[in-house]
Amino acid sequence: MVRSPVGKVTPQDAAAPPLPSAAILPGAVLGVMGGGQLGAMFAMAAKRMGYRVEAISDSEDCPAAHHADRVHVGAFDDARKLEQIAGSLDAITFEFENVPVEAARAMQQAVPVRPAPDVLFTTQDRAREKAFLTDHGFACAPHRVVRSRDELHAAVAALGLPAVLKTAAFGYDGKGQRKLEAAADVDPAWASLGPGDCVLEGWIDFDCEISVVAARGLDGATAVYEPSRNAHRHHILDVSSAPAGLPPAVTDSARAIAARILEKLGVVGVACVEFFVTRDGRVLVNEIAPRPHNSGHLTIEACETSQFEQQVRAVCGLPLGSTRQHAAAAMANLLGDCWANGEPDWPAALAVPGVSLLLYGKSDPRPGRKMGHLTALAPTVEEAIANVTRARDLACRRA
Ligand code: AMP
């Protein structure tokens, strides 16, 4: 089957050699599983390129609804309904990794799902992800999978303290994690995170955290962005900046590992690999997100191709775009806390040189909820960080 310029499927001439890639062209209908801000920014990029976008979300009033042509509500556990929706789409991608694998597999019967459901299967469970990393020789924190309190005690004896216990599934932004500092922390940690599968990781006394967004096309080509340096507050990403200011050997190593991970996983799409950089310059993989990432939002303003346009290109079998970064950049998240003193002072923030604003269209600014972000471009990364944090302080009336 090949896809015509309007995205419809037409039978391929039996005598013709198979096409290396069947590009899904503008005019086609792209589905995105999930309706959050990553889905909204995917929809913005896809709409700009002439695609129709349909989001599948558990809420009608989701960020993607402001940009997609249509939202299908509340269908993740209904395989028949999903297959039916898939029948009207030309390709499907996702914006969060906790899409049920069975749902993704059901949709794959009707339409290409990219990245493939097998990628979701590996990356949505920390135990499977760690096994993938170890099997392929990618360095990560020392760890043990634990399924009971006794196994946790044995793992603590093997890895020592401090350590961090993480649920295997459904963890994000530090949720589903406990740091264990002393023997007395072990039983309470299991009481709060057990009895499901968990992973105990040895504590890494890292120099910094970085992440690398990369894309892999249908033809196997990869395109890798500059690493972002990530600073967290209360376990939530606070500021990302690029370039990360690391020695070239560290940067090259992180980028090469990210590309190899996408190859070994067989990703067609965009993924982000998060790393710890140790004080002796080693890069250890922390986790993999098989989708665009919060730390890659600065690619919208700072790079020739944003991570969201790259997702469209990869998912549609188009050539990947250049990842070249044309200015130093920093991104600061805007959490609901910023609304504590009333509507933020956007004119003050936007008066700071090189600053742009992206709001996700969420109506309820709860503390800790990601409502939007600011990005600053500047001649140096230090200036970009200073400007974006000043702009945020002004917006949130903390200046
Ligand atoms: P994660 O959800 O695995 O990305 O963990 C959230 C944050 O907790 C990370 O960004 C680190 O700041 C911290 N963290 C997680 N695992 C470890 C570890 N093994 N050693 C040190 N810090 C960690």
Coordinates of C-alpha atoms and ligand atoms in Angstrom, one line a residue:
M1 CA 0.0 0.0 0.0
V2 CA 1.2 3.5 -0.7
R3 CA -0.3 6.8 0.5
S4 CA -1.4 9.4 -2.0
P5 CA -0.8 13.1 -1.6
V6 CA -4.0 13.5 0.3
G7 CA -3.1 10.8 2.7
K8 CA -5.5 8.1 1.4
V9 CA -4.4 4.6 1.0
T10 CA -4.2 3.3 -2.5
P11 CA -3.2 -0.2 -3.7
Q12 CA 0.4 -0.4 -4.8
D13 CA 1.2 -1.5 -8.3
A14 CA 2.1 -5.2 -7.9
A15 CA 4.9 -5.0 -10.4
A16 CA 6.6 -2.0 -8.8
P17 CA 9.3 -2.7 -6.2
P18 CA 8.2 -2.0 -2.7
L19 CA 8.8 1.6 -1.7
P20 CA 11.5 2.0 1.0
S21 CA 9.1 4.2 2.9
A22 CA 5.5 5.1 2.4
A23 CA 5.4 8.8 3.3
I24 CA 2.2 10.0 4.9
L25 CA 1.8 13.4 3.3
P26 CA 0.2 16.7 4.3
G27 CA -3.6 16.3 4.1
A28 CA -3.4 13.0 6.0
V29 CA -5.1 12.6 9.4
L30 CA -2.7 12.0 12.4
G31 CA -3.9 10.7 15.7
V32 CA -2.2 11.5 19.0
M33 CA -2.9 9.3 22.0
G34 CA -3.1 11.8 24.9
G35 CA -4.4 15.4 25.0
G36 CA -1.8 17.1 27.2
Q37 CA 0.6 19.9 26.3
L38 CA 2.9 17.6 24.4
G39 CA -0.1 16.6 22.2
A40 CA -1.0 20.3 21.8
M41 CA 2.5 21.2 20.6
F42 CA 2.5 18.2 18.3
A43 CA -0.8 19.4 16.9
M44 CA 0.5 22.9 16.4
A45 CA 3.5 21.5 14.4
A46 CA 1.4 19.1 12.4
K47 CA -1.3 21.7 11.5
R48 CA 1.3 24.1 10.4
M49 CA 2.5 21.4 8.0
G50 CA -1.0 20.8 6.6
Y51 CA -2.1 17.7 8.5
R52 CA -5.3 17.1 10.2
V53 CA -4.9 16.1 13.8
E54 CA -7.3 14.0 16.0
A55 CA -6.4 13.6 19.7
I56 CA -7.6 10.7 21.9
S57 CA -7.9 12.0 25.5
D58 CA -9.7 11.3 28.7
S59 CA -10.9 14.9 28.8
E60 CA -12.7 17.1 26.3
D61 CA -11.2 20.2 27.8
C62 CA -7.5 19.2 27.2
P63 CA -4.6 21.3 25.9
A64 CA -4.7 19.5 22.5
A65 CA -8.3 20.4 22.0
H66 CA -7.2 24.0 21.4
H67 CA -5.2 22.9 18.3
A68 CA -6.5 19.5 17.1
D69 CA -9.4 19.2 14.6
R70 CA -11.1 16.7 16.8
V71 CA -10.9 15.1 20.2
H72 CA -12.1 11.6 20.9
V73 CA -12.9 11.4 24.6
G74 CA -12.3 8.6 27.1
A75 CA -11.5 5.7 24.9
F76 CA -8.3 4.2 26.3
D77 CA -9.8 1.1 27.8
D78 CA -12.2 0.4 24.9
A79 CA -10.3 -1.6 22.3
R80 CA -13.2 -1.8 19.8
K81 CA -13.8 1.9 19.9
L82 CA -10.0 2.5 19.5
E83 CA -9.8 0.3 16.4
Q84 CA -12.8 2.1 15.0
I85 CA -11.1 5.5 15.6
A86 CA -7.9 4.1 14.1
G87 CA -9.7 3.2 10.9
S88 CA -10.2 6.9 10.1
L89 CA -6.6 7.8 10.8
D90 CA -3.4 7.6 8.6
A91 CA -0.9 7.2 11.5
I92 CA -0.9 7.3 15.3
T93 CA 1.6 8.6 17.7
F94 CA 1.4 9.3 21.5
E95 CA 2.3 12.1 23.9
F96 CA 2.5 10.1 27.1
E97 CA 3.9 6.7 27.7
N98 CA 1.2 5.3 29.9
V99 CA -1.0 4.5 27.0
P100 CA -2.2 0.8 27.6
V101 CA 0.0 -1.4 25.3
E102 CA -3.0 -3.5 24.4
A103 CA -4.8 -0.4 23.2
A104 CA -1.8 0.6 21.1
R105 CA -1.6 -2.9 19.7
A106 CA -5.3 -2.9 18.8
M107 CA -4.9 0.3 16.9
Q108 CA -1.8 -1.0 15.1
Q109 CA -4.0 -3.6 13.4
A110 CA -5.6 -0.7 11.5
V111 CA -2.9 1.9 11.1
P112 CA 0.9 2.5 11.7
V113 CA 1.5 3.3 15.4
R114 CA 4.8 5.1 15.8
P115 CA 6.8 4.5 17.9
A116 CA 5.5 0.9 17.9
P117 CA 3.6 -0.5 20.9
D118 CA 6.7 -2.7 21.7
V119 CA 8.6 0.5 22.5
L120 CA 5.9 1.5 24.9
F121 CA 6.0 -2.0 26.4
T122 CA 9.7 -1.7 27.2
T123 CA 9.8 1.9 28.4
Q124 CA 6.6 2.1 30.5
D125 CA 8.0 -0.2 33.1
R126 CA 11.3 0.6 34.9
A127 CA 12.2 -3.0 35.4
R128 CA 11.9 -3.8 31.7
E129 CA 13.6 -0.6 30.7
K130 CA 16.6 -1.4 33.0
A131 CA 16.7 -5.0 31.6
F132 CA 16.8 -3.5 28.0
L133 CA 19.6 -1.1 29.0
T134 CA 21.7 -3.8 30.8
D135 CA 21.2 -6.4 28.0
H136 CA 22.5 -3.9 25.4
G137 CA 25.4 -2.7 27.5
F138 CA 24.1 0.9 28.2
A139 CA 25.5 2.1 31.6
C140 CA 22.9 3.0 34.2
A141 CA 22.7 3.1 38.0
P142 CA 23.3 -0.1 39.9
H143 CA 19.8 -1.6 40.6
R144 CA 17.8 -4.6 41.6
V145 CA 14.1 -5.4 40.8
V146 CA 12.2 -6.1 44.0
R147 CA 8.9 -7.8 44.4
S148 CA 8.6 -8.2 48.2
R149 CA 9.8 -6.7 51.4
D150 CA 12.4 -9.5 51.8
E151 CA 13.7 -8.8 48.3
L152 CA 14.0 -5.1 49.2
H153 CA 16.1 -5.9 52.3
A154 CA 18.3 -8.2 50.2
A155 CA 18.7 -5.4 47.5
V156 CA 19.6 -2.8 50.2
A157 CA 22.2 -5.2 51.5
A158 CA 23.6 -5.6 48.0
L159 CA 23.6 -2.0 46.9
G160 CA 24.0 -0.2 50.2
L161 CA 22.5 3.1 51.3
P162 CA 21.6 5.7 50.3
A163 CA 19.4 4.3 47.5
V164 CA 16.1 5.2 45.9
L165 CA 13.1 2.9 45.6
K166 CA 10.9 3.5 42.5
T167 CA 7.7 1.8 41.4
A168 CA 8.2 0.0 38.2
A169 CA 5.2 1.5 36.5
F170 CA 3.4 4.9 36.5
G171 CA 6.0 7.0 38.0
Y172 CA 6.6 10.6 36.8
D173 CA 8.0 13.9 38.3
G174 CA 9.3 12.1 41.3
K175 CA 6.0 10.4 42.1
G176 CA 6.2 6.8 43.1
Q177 CA 9.7 7.2 44.6
R178 CA 11.3 7.2 48.0
K179 CA 14.9 7.9 49.0
L180 CA 16.3 5.4 51.6
E181 CA 18.9 7.0 53.8
A182 CA 19.0 4.6 56.7
A183 CA 17.9 1.0 57.5
A184 CA 14.9 2.4 59.3
D185 CA 13.6 3.8 56.0
V186 CA 13.3 0.4 54.3
D187 CA 10.1 -1.0 55.7
P188 CA 8.1 2.4 55.5
A189 CA 9.3 2.8 51.9
W190 CA 8.0 -0.7 51.0
A191 CA 4.7 0.0 52.9
S192 CA 4.1 3.1 50.8
L193 CA 5.3 1.8 47.3
G194 CA 4.7 -1.9 47.5
P195 CA 3.3 -4.5 46.9
G196 CA 3.7 -4.0 43.1
D197 CA 7.0 -4.5 41.3
C198 CA 9.6 -1.9 42.2
V199 CA 13.2 -1.1 41.3
L200 CA 15.8 -0.2 43.9
E201 CA 18.6 2.0 42.5
G202 CA 21.9 2.9 44.1
W203 CA 22.2 6.6 44.8
I204 CA 24.2 8.4 42.2
D205 CA 26.1 11.4 43.5
F206 CA 25.9 13.1 40.2
D207 CA 27.5 16.3 38.9
C208 CA 24.5 17.2 36.9
E209 CA 21.5 15.9 35.0
I210 CA 21.2 16.2 31.2
S211 CA 18.8 14.9 28.6
V212 CA 19.1 14.2 24.9
V213 CA 16.1 14.4 22.5
A214 CA 16.6 12.4 19.3
A215 CA 14.5 11.2 16.4
R216 CA 14.7 8.2 14.2
G217 CA 13.0 8.0 10.8
L218 CA 11.3 5.2 9.0
D219 CA 14.5 4.7 7.0
G220 CA 16.6 4.3 10.2
A221 CA 18.3 7.7 10.0
T222 CA 18.7 9.5 13.3
A223 CA 18.9 13.2 14.2
V224 CA 20.1 14.1 17.7
Y225 CA 19.8 17.4 19.5
E226 CA 22.3 19.1 21.8
P227 CA 22.0 17.8 25.4
S228 CA 20.0 20.1 27.7
R229 CA 21.1 20.6 31.3
N230 CA 18.2 20.1 33.6
A231 CA 17.6 21.6 37.1
H232 CA 14.7 20.2 39.1
R233 CA 12.7 21.7 42.0
H234 CA 10.6 19.4 44.2
H235 CA 11.3 16.6 41.6
I236 CA 9.7 18.6 38.8
L237 CA 11.8 20.0 35.9
D238 CA 12.4 23.7 36.7
V239 CA 14.9 25.0 34.1
S240 CA 16.5 23.4 31.0
S241 CA 19.3 25.0 29.2
A242 CA 21.4 24.3 26.1
P243 CA 24.3 24.0 25.4
A244 CA 24.8 22.1 28.6
G245 CA 28.4 23.5 29.1
L246 CA 30.0 20.0 29.4
P247 CA 33.3 18.8 27.9
P248 CA 32.8 17.7 24.2
A249 CA 33.6 14.1 25.2
V250 CA 30.7 14.0 27.6
T251 CA 28.3 15.6 25.1
D252 CA 29.4 13.3 22.3
S253 CA 29.1 10.2 24.4
A254 CA 25.5 11.2 25.6
R255 CA 24.4 11.9 22.0
A256 CA 25.9 8.7 20.7
I257 CA 24.2 6.6 23.4
A258 CA 20.9 8.3 22.7
A259 CA 21.1 7.5 19.0
R260 CA 22.0 3.9 19.8
I261 CA 19.2 3.5 22.2
L262 CA 16.7 4.7 19.6
E263 CA 18.2 2.2 17.1
K264 CA 18.2 -0.8 19.5
L265 CA 14.6 0.0 20.6
G266 CA 13.5 0.4 17.0
V267 CA 12.0 3.8 17.6
V268 CA 10.3 5.5 14.7
G269 CA 9.5 8.9 16.2
V270 CA 11.1 11.0 18.9
A271 CA 12.4 9.9 22.2
C272 CA 14.3 11.5 25.1
V273 CA 17.1 9.9 27.1
E274 CA 17.8 11.3 30.5
F275 CA 21.3 10.9 32.0
F276 CA 23.2 11.5 35.2
V277 CA 26.6 12.9 34.5
T278 CA 29.0 11.6 37.3
R279 CA 31.7 13.7 38.8
D280 CA 34.3 11.7 36.8
G281 CA 32.5 12.4 33.5
R282 CA 30.7 9.2 32.9
V283 CA 27.1 9.3 31.6
L284 CA 24.6 6.9 33.1
V285 CA 21.2 6.5 31.6
N286 CA 18.4 7.4 34.0
E287 CA 15.3 6.9 31.9
I288 CA 13.9 6.9 28.4
A289 CA 10.7 8.7 27.3
P290 CA 9.5 7.5 23.9
R291 CA 8.1 10.9 23.0
P292 CA 9.1 14.6 22.9
H293 CA 10.1 15.9 26.3
N294 CA 9.8 18.9 28.6
S295 CA 13.5 19.5 28.4
G296 CA 13.2 19.7 24.6
H297 CA 10.7 22.6 24.5
L298 CA 13.5 25.0 23.9
T299 CA 14.1 23.4 20.4
I300 CA 10.9 25.3 19.3
E301 CA 12.7 28.6 19.3
A302 CA 16.4 27.6 19.3
C303 CA 16.6 24.9 16.7
E304 CA 16.1 24.7 12.9
T305 CA 13.6 21.9 13.5
S306 CA 11.6 21.7 16.8
Q307 CA 11.2 18.4 18.5
F308 CA 7.5 18.5 17.6
E309 CA 8.1 19.1 13.9
Q310 CA 10.6 16.3 14.1
Q311 CA 8.0 14.0 15.6
V312 CA 5.7 14.8 12.6
R313 CA 8.4 14.1 10.1
A314 CA 9.5 10.8 11.7
V315 CA 6.0 9.5 12.2
C316 CA 5.1 10.4 8.6
G317 CA 8.2 8.8 7.1
L318 CA 9.5 12.2 5.9
P319 CA 13.2 13.2 6.0
L320 CA 14.3 14.3 9.5
G321 CA 15.1 18.0 9.9
S322 CA 18.3 19.6 11.0
T323 CA 18.8 19.7 14.8
R324 CA 21.2 22.7 14.6
Q325 CA 20.8 25.1 17.4
H326 CA 21.2 28.7 16.3
A327 CA 21.2 30.4 19.7
A328 CA 21.9 29.5 23.4
A329 CA 18.6 28.9 25.1
A330 CA 16.9 28.3 28.4
M331 CA 13.4 27.2 29.3
A332 CA 11.6 27.7 32.6
N333 CA 8.5 25.9 33.5
L334 CA 5.4 27.8 34.7
L335 CA 3.6 25.8 37.3
G336 CA 0.2 26.6 38.8
D337 CA 2.0 28.2 41.8
C338 CA 2.8 31.1 39.5
W339 CA -0.9 32.1 39.7
A340 CA -0.9 32.3 43.5
N341 CA -0.8 36.1 43.5
G342 CA -3.3 36.5 40.7
E343 CA -2.9 36.5 36.9
P344 CA 0.8 36.5 36.1
D345 CA 2.4 39.8 34.9
W346 CA 3.0 38.7 31.3
P347 CA 3.9 42.2 29.9
A348 CA 6.7 42.3 32.5
A349 CA 8.0 38.9 31.5
L350 CA 7.8 39.6 27.8
A351 CA 9.8 42.9 28.2
V352 CA 12.9 40.8 29.0
P353 CA 15.0 40.5 25.9
G354 CA 14.8 37.3 23.9
V355 CA 11.9 35.8 26.0
S356 CA 8.8 34.1 24.5
L357 CA 5.8 32.6 26.2
L358 CA 3.9 29.4 25.5
L359 CA 0.8 28.7 27.6
Y360 CA -1.0 25.3 27.4
G361 CA -4.6 26.6 27.7
K362 CA -5.3 24.8 31.1
S363 CA -8.0 26.6 33.0
D364 CA -7.2 25.5 36.6
P365 CA -3.7 26.6 37.9
R366 CA -3.3 24.0 40.6
P367 CA 0.1 24.1 42.5
G368 CA 2.6 21.9 40.8
R369 CA 0.6 21.7 37.5
K370 CA 2.5 22.5 34.3
M371 CA 0.6 25.5 32.9
G372 CA 3.1 26.7 30.3
H373 CA 6.7 27.7 29.9
L374 CA 9.0 30.6 29.0
T375 CA 12.0 30.3 26.7
A376 CA 14.9 32.8 26.4
L377 CA 17.4 33.0 23.6
A378 CA 20.6 34.9 24.2
P379 CA 24.3 35.1 23.1
T380 CA 25.4 32.9 26.0
V381 CA 23.6 30.2 27.9
E382 CA 24.3 32.0 31.2
E383 CA 22.4 35.1 29.9
A384 CA 19.6 32.8 28.6
I385 CA 19.2 31.3 32.1
A386 CA 19.4 34.6 33.9
N387 CA 16.9 36.2 31.5
V388 CA 14.4 33.3 31.6
T389 CA 14.5 33.1 35.4
R390 CA 14.1 36.9 35.7
A391 CA 11.2 36.8 33.3
R392 CA 9.5 34.1 35.4
D393 CA 10.1 36.0 38.6
L394 CA 8.5 39.1 37.1
A395 CA 5.6 37.1 35.7
C396 CA 5.0 35.3 39.0
R397 CA 5.4 38.6 40.9
R398 CA 8.4 37.2 42.9
A399 CA 10.8 39.8 41.7
Ligands
AMP1 P1 13.2 9.8 37.8 O1 11.7 9.8 37.9 O2 13.8 8.4 37.7 O3 13.7 10.6 36.6 O4 13.8 10.5 39.1 C1 13.4 11.8 39.4 C2 14.7 12.6 40.0 O5 15.1 11.9 41.2 C3 15.8 12.5 39.0 O6 15.8 13.6 38.1 C4 17.0 12.7 40.0 O7 17.1 14.1 40.3 C5 16.5 11.9 41.2 N1 17.1 10.6 41.2 C6 16.4 9.5 40.6 N2 17.1 8.4 40.7 C7 18.3 8.7 41.3 C8 19.5 8.0 41.6 N3 19.6 6.7 41.4 N4 20.5 8.7 42.2 C9 20.4 10.0 42.5 N5 19.3 10.7 42.2 C10 18.2 10.1 41.6

